[in-house]
Short mmCIF file of C-alpha atoms in Angstrom, two decimals:
data_model
loop_
_atom_site.label_atom_id
_atom_site.label_comp_id
_atom_site.label_asym_id
_atom_site.label_seq_id
_atom_site.Cartn_x
_atom_site.Cartn_y
_atom_site.Cartn_z
CA MET A 1 93.87 103.56 128.55
CA SER A 2 97.24 103.14 126.80
CA HIS A 3 95.44 101.42 123.89
CA TRP A 4 93.55 104.65 123.22
CA VAL A 5 96.70 106.74 123.44
CA VAL A 6 98.49 104.47 120.92
CA LEU A 7 95.45 104.63 118.63
CA ALA A 8 95.36 108.43 118.86
CA LEU A 9 99.09 108.76 118.20
CA ALA A 10 98.88 106.41 115.22
CA GLY A 11 95.98 108.48 113.87
CA ALA A 12 98.02 111.66 114.31
CA VAL A 13 100.93 110.15 112.37
CA GLY A 14 98.54 109.07 109.61
CA THR A 15 97.04 112.55 109.47
CA LEU A 16 100.46 114.18 109.17
CA ALA A 17 101.43 111.72 106.43
CA ARG A 18 98.21 112.51 104.56
CA ALA A 19 98.89 116.25 104.79
CA GLY A 20 102.41 115.70 103.46
CA VAL A 21 101.30 113.59 100.51
CA THR A 22 98.51 116.02 99.65
CA SER A 23 100.84 119.02 99.88
CA LEU A 24 103.41 117.32 97.68
CA ALA A 25 100.77 116.39 95.10
CA VAL A 26 99.54 119.99 94.93
CA ARG A 27 103.11 121.24 94.37
CA VAL A 28 103.75 118.65 91.66
CA ALA A 29 100.38 118.48 89.88
CA GLY A 30 98.44 121.58 90.91
CA THR A 31 94.87 121.81 92.14
CA THR A 32 92.80 121.09 89.04
CA PHE A 33 92.30 117.45 90.09
CA PRO A 34 92.47 115.94 93.60
CA TRP A 35 95.60 113.86 92.93
CA GLY A 36 96.69 113.97 96.56
CA THR A 37 93.48 112.42 97.85
CA LEU A 38 93.58 109.81 95.09
CA LEU A 39 97.17 108.88 95.97
CA VAL A 40 96.40 108.76 99.68
CA ASN A 41 93.35 106.55 99.24
CA VAL A 42 95.03 104.11 96.85
CA GLY A 43 98.24 104.06 98.89
CA GLY A 44 96.21 103.52 102.06
CA ALA A 45 94.35 100.65 100.41
CA LEU A 46 97.66 99.07 99.36
CA ALA A 47 99.04 99.41 102.87
CA PHE A 48 95.81 98.04 104.39
CA GLY A 49 96.00 94.97 102.20
CA ALA A 50 99.68 94.48 102.99
CA VAL A 51 99.18 94.76 106.77
CA VAL A 52 96.28 92.31 106.72
CA GLY A 53 98.17 89.95 104.42
CA VAL A 54 101.30 89.96 106.56
CA SER A 55 99.31 89.59 109.75
CA ARG A 56 97.23 86.70 108.44
CA ALA A 57 99.85 84.84 106.40
CA ARG A 58 103.32 85.52 107.80
CA ILE A 59 103.62 87.33 111.10
CA PRO A 60 100.47 87.29 113.21
CA LEU A 61 100.19 90.73 114.75
CA PRO A 62 98.61 91.23 118.15
CA HIS A 63 95.09 92.59 117.80
CA SER A 64 96.13 95.88 119.42
CA VAL A 65 98.95 96.39 116.91
CA GLU A 66 96.74 95.53 113.94
CA THR A 67 94.08 97.94 115.23
CA ALA A 68 96.65 100.71 115.72
CA LEU A 69 97.90 100.26 112.15
CA LEU A 70 94.57 99.75 110.37
CA VAL A 71 92.24 101.99 112.40
CA GLY A 72 94.72 104.53 113.76
CA LEU A 73 97.49 105.02 111.21
CA LEU A 74 95.59 104.18 108.02
CA GLY A 75 92.33 105.62 109.35
CA GLY A 76 94.14 108.91 109.86
CA PHE A 77 95.89 108.60 106.50
CA THR A 78 93.02 107.80 104.14
CA THR A 79 90.46 110.41 103.29
CA PHE A 80 87.12 109.01 102.22
CA SER A 81 85.15 112.07 103.28
CA SER A 82 87.52 114.35 101.33
CA TYR A 83 87.22 112.01 98.36
CA ALA A 84 83.41 112.19 98.42
CA PHE A 85 83.42 115.97 98.76
CA GLN A 86 85.95 116.44 95.95
CA ALA A 87 83.97 114.18 93.62
CA LEU A 88 80.83 116.21 94.28
CA GLU A 89 82.76 119.45 93.88
CA LEU A 90 84.06 118.37 90.45
CA TRP A 91 80.48 117.53 89.45
CA GLN A 92 79.16 120.87 90.70
CA GLN A 93 81.90 122.68 88.78
CA GLY A 94 80.35 121.29 85.61
CA ARG A 95 83.04 118.63 85.19
CA PRO A 96 80.99 115.41 85.20
CA LEU A 97 83.61 113.47 83.24
CA ALA A 98 86.36 114.36 85.73
CA ALA A 99 84.03 113.54 88.66
CA THR A 100 83.10 110.18 87.16
CA ALA A 101 86.71 109.36 86.32
CA TYR A 102 87.75 110.25 89.87
CA VAL A 103 85.11 107.97 91.42
CA VAL A 104 85.76 105.07 89.04
CA VAL A 105 89.57 105.29 89.22
CA SER A 106 89.57 105.77 93.01
CA ASN A 107 87.41 102.71 93.61
CA ALA A 108 89.01 100.46 91.00
CA ALA A 109 92.54 101.44 92.01
CA ALA A 110 91.79 101.03 95.73
CA LEU A 111 90.33 97.55 95.17
CA ALA A 112 93.33 96.62 93.04
CA ALA A 113 95.69 98.08 95.66
CA VAL A 114 94.14 96.03 98.48
CA TRP A 115 94.47 92.93 96.30
CA ALA A 116 98.08 93.84 95.47
CA GLY A 117 98.88 94.47 99.12
CA LEU A 118 97.51 91.05 100.04
CA ARG A 119 99.45 89.37 97.22
CA LEU A 120 102.71 91.19 97.97
CA SER A 121 102.53 90.23 101.61
CA ARG A 122 102.46 86.48 100.97
#
C-alpha cells in the first residue's frame, strides 16, 4: 500500500510543479502560444532521460524509486493531453503554422531532451 501512497504523492508534486511552470510561462510570455506546456514537456523529457541514464549507468535505483520518479513525479509533471488539445486548438483558431510548429518543436525538442538527459547522466 505504501508504494501507491508514494506514487500518488510524487504525482501530486509533479502536478504542482507543472502548474507553477505553466503559471510562470503565462506571466512571462502571455497566452498566445502554449509555452508553459512546451517547457514542461521538454523539461520532463530531459529529466526522464537523466533519471534513466543515472539509474542505468551510475547509481542503480530501486524499481520503486524509479517508478515513483518516472511514473509519479514526471507523469504528474508532463502534460501530453494538454499538448494535444492545445495543438488542436491552435489549428481550430486558424493558426495551422503555429499548430504545426508546436507539434514539430515539441516532439523534436522532447526527443533531443531525452537524449541529452541520457548523455548528461553518464
